[in-house]
CSV table of C-alpha atoms in Angstrom, one decimal:
chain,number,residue,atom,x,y,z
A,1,UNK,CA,152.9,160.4,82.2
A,2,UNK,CA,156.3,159.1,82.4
A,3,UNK,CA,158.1,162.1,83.0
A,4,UNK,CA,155.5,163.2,85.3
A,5,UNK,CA,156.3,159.7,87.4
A,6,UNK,CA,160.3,160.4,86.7
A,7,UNK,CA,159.9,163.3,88.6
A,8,UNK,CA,158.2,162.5,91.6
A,9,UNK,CA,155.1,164.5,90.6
A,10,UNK,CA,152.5,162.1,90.0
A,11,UNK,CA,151.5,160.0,93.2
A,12,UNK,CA,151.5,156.4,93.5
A,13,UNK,CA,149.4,153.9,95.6
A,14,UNK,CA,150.6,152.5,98.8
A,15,UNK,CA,152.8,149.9,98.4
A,16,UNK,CA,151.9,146.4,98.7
A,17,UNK,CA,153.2,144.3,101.8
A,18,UNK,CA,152.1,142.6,105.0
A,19,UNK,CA,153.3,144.9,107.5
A,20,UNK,CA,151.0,147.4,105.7
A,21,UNK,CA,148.2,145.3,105.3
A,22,UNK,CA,148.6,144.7,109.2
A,23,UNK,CA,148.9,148.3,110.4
A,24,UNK,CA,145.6,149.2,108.1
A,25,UNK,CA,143.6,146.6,109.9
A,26,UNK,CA,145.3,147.4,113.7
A,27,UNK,CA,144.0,151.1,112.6
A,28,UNK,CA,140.9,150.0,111.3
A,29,UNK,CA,140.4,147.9,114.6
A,30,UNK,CA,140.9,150.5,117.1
A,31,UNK,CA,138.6,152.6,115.8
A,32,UNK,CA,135.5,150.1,115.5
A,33,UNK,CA,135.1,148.6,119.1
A,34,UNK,CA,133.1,145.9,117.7
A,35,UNK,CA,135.5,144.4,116.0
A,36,UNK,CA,137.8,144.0,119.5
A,37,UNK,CA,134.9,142.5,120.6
A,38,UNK,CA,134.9,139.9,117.8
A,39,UNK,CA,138.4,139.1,117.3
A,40,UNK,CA,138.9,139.0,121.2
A,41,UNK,CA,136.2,138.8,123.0
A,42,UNK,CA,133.9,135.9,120.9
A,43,UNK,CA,137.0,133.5,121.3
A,44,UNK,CA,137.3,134.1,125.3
A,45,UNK,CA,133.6,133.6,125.7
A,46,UNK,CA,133.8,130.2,123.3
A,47,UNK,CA,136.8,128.9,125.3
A,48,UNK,CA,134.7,130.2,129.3
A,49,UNK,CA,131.3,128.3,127.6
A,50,UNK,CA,133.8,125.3,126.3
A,51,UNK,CA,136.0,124.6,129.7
A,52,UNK,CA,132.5,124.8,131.6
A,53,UNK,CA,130.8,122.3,129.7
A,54,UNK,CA,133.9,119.8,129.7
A,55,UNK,CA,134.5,120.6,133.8
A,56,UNK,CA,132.4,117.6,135.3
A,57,UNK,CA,135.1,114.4,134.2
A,58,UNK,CA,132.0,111.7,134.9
A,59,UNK,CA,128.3,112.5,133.9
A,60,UNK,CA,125.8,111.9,137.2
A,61,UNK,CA,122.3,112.3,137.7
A,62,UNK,CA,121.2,110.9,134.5
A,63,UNK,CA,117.3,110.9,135.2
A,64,UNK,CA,115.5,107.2,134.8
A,65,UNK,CA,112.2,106.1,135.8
A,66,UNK,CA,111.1,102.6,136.3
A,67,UNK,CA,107.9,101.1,135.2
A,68,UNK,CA,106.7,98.1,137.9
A,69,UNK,CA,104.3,95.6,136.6
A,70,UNK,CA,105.6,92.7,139.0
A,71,UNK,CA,104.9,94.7,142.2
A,72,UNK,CA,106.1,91.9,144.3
A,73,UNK,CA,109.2,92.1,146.9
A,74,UNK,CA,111.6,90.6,144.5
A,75,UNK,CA,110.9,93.6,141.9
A,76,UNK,CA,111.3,96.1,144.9
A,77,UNK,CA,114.9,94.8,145.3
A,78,UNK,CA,115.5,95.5,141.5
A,79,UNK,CA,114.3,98.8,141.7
A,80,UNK,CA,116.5,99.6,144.1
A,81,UNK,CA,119.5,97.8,142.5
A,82,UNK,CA,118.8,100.6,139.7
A,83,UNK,CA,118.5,103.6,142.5
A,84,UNK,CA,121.8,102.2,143.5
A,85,UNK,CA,123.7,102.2,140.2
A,86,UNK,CA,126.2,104.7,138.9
A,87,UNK,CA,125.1,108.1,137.2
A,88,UNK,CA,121.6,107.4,137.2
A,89,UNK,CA,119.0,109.2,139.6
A,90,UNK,CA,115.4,107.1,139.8
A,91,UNK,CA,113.3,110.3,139.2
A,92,UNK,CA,109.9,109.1,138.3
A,93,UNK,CA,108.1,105.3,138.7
A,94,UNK,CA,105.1,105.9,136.5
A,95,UNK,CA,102.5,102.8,136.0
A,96,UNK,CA,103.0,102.0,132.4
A,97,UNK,CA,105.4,102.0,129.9
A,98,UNK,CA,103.5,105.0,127.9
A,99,UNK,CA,103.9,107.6,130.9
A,100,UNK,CA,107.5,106.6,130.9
A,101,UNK,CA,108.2,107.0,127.1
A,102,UNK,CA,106.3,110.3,127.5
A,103,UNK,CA,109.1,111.0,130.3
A,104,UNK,CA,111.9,110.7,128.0
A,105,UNK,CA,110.5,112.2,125.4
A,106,UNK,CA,109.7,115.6,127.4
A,107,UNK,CA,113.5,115.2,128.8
A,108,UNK,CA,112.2,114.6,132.2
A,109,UNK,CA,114.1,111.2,132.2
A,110,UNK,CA,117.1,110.0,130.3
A,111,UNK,CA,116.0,105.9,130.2
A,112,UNK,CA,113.5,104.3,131.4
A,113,UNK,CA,113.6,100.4,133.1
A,114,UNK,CA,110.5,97.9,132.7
A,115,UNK,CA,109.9,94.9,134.8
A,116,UNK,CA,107.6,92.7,133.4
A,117,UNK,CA,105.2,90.6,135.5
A,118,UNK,CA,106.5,87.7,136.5
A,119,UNK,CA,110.3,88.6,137.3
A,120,UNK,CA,109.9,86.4,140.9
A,121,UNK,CA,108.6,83.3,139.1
A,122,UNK,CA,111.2,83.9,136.5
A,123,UNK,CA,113.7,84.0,139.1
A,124,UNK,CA,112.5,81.3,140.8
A,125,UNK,CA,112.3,79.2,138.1
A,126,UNK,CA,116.0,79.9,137.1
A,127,UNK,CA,114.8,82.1,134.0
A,128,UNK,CA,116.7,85.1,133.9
A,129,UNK,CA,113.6,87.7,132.9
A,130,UNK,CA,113.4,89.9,130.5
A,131,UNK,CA,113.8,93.7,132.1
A,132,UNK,CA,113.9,95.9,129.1
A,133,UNK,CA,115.9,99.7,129.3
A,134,UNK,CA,114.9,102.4,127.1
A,135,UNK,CA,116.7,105.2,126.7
A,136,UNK,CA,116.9,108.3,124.6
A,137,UNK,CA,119.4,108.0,121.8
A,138,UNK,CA,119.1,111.7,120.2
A,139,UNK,CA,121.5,112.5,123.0
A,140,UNK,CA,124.4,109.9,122.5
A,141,UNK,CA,127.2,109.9,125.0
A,142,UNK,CA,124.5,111.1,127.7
A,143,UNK,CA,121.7,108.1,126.6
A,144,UNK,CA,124.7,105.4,126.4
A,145,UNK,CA,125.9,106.0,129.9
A,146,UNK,CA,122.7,105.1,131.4
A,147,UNK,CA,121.9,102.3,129.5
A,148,UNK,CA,125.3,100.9,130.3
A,149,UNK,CA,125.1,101.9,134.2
A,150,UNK,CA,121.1,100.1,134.2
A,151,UNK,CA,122.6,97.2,132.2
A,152,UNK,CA,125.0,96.3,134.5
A,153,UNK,CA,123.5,96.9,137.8
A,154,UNK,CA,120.6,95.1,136.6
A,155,UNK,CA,122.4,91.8,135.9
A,156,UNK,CA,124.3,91.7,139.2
A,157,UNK,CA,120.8,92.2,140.7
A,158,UNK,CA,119.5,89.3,138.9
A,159,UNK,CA,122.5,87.1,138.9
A,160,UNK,CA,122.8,88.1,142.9
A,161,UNK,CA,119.0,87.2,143.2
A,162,UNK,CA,119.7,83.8,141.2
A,163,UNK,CA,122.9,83.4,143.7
A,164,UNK,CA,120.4,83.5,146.9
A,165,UNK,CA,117.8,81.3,145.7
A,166,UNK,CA,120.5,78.9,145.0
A,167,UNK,CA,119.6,78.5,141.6
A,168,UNK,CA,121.6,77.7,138.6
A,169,UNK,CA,120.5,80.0,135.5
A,170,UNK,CA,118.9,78.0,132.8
A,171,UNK,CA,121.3,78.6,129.5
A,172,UNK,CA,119.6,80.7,126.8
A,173,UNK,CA,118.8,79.3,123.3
């Protein structure tokens, strides 16, 4: 065996090394079109699907539907405080608070707002009232944003209301 491998008879595997190991799989590469597709193709479709989904800098039209049990003039001007506020669309104003939660649920709406009865006697009375917001925390950044755009807009409606009635806001214990 040795003299065999002395004189060049016997034939040895390739030898090890990376440019080897790179030409093999270049070969192997050209030949099966699939993997092209996977090596190239799979990461430009990732980055297209990627940049798409991160193109829009500010998320808009976050669906919310409000739920009036006060139905008097003063809740009107809330609701449309809420139409009015940032990233959120008023898409549905269903009678109770069931039909609402059923809205988010289905995906139809992202929050939903509730006025209690008596929001103008509150108000009048220097209570601030106790609007509740819902919204749909399985989808986090999306859910947040319209709780803190209904938030906000609802306590410069209320504190605006307070503002025209003349009354000072009784502190909360």
């Amino acid at each position: 065996l040795c003299r065999l491998a002395r004189r060049g008879r016997m034939r040895t595997g390739a030898q090890p090394g990376l440019l080897l190991v790179a030409t093999r799989e270049i070969r192997w590469m050209l030949r099966d079109r699939l993997a092209i597709f996977l090596v190239i193709g799979v990461p430009l479709i990732a980055f297209a699907v990627l940049g798409w989904t991160f193109s829009n800098a500010v998320i808009r039209d976050l669906g919310v539907s409000v739920v009036d049990a006060d139905h008097t003039p003063t809740s009107v001007d809330l609701v449309q405080a809420i139409a009015a506020a940032p990233g959120v669309r008023l898409t549905l104003r269903p009678d109770d608070l069931h039909d609402a939660m059923r809205a988010i649920r289905s995906g139809r709406a992202m929050a939903a707002v509730y006025i209690p009865a008596g929001l103008a006697r509150d108000i009048a009375a220097g209570r601030r009232p106790q609007v509740e917001v819902f919204y749909n925390t399985q989808y986090f950044t999306p859910g947040n944003v319209a709780a803190r755009g209904l938030q906000s807009a609802i306590q410069a409606a209320v504190q605006a209301m307070l503002d025209a009635k003349g009354v000072k806001p009784t502190p909360a214990v």
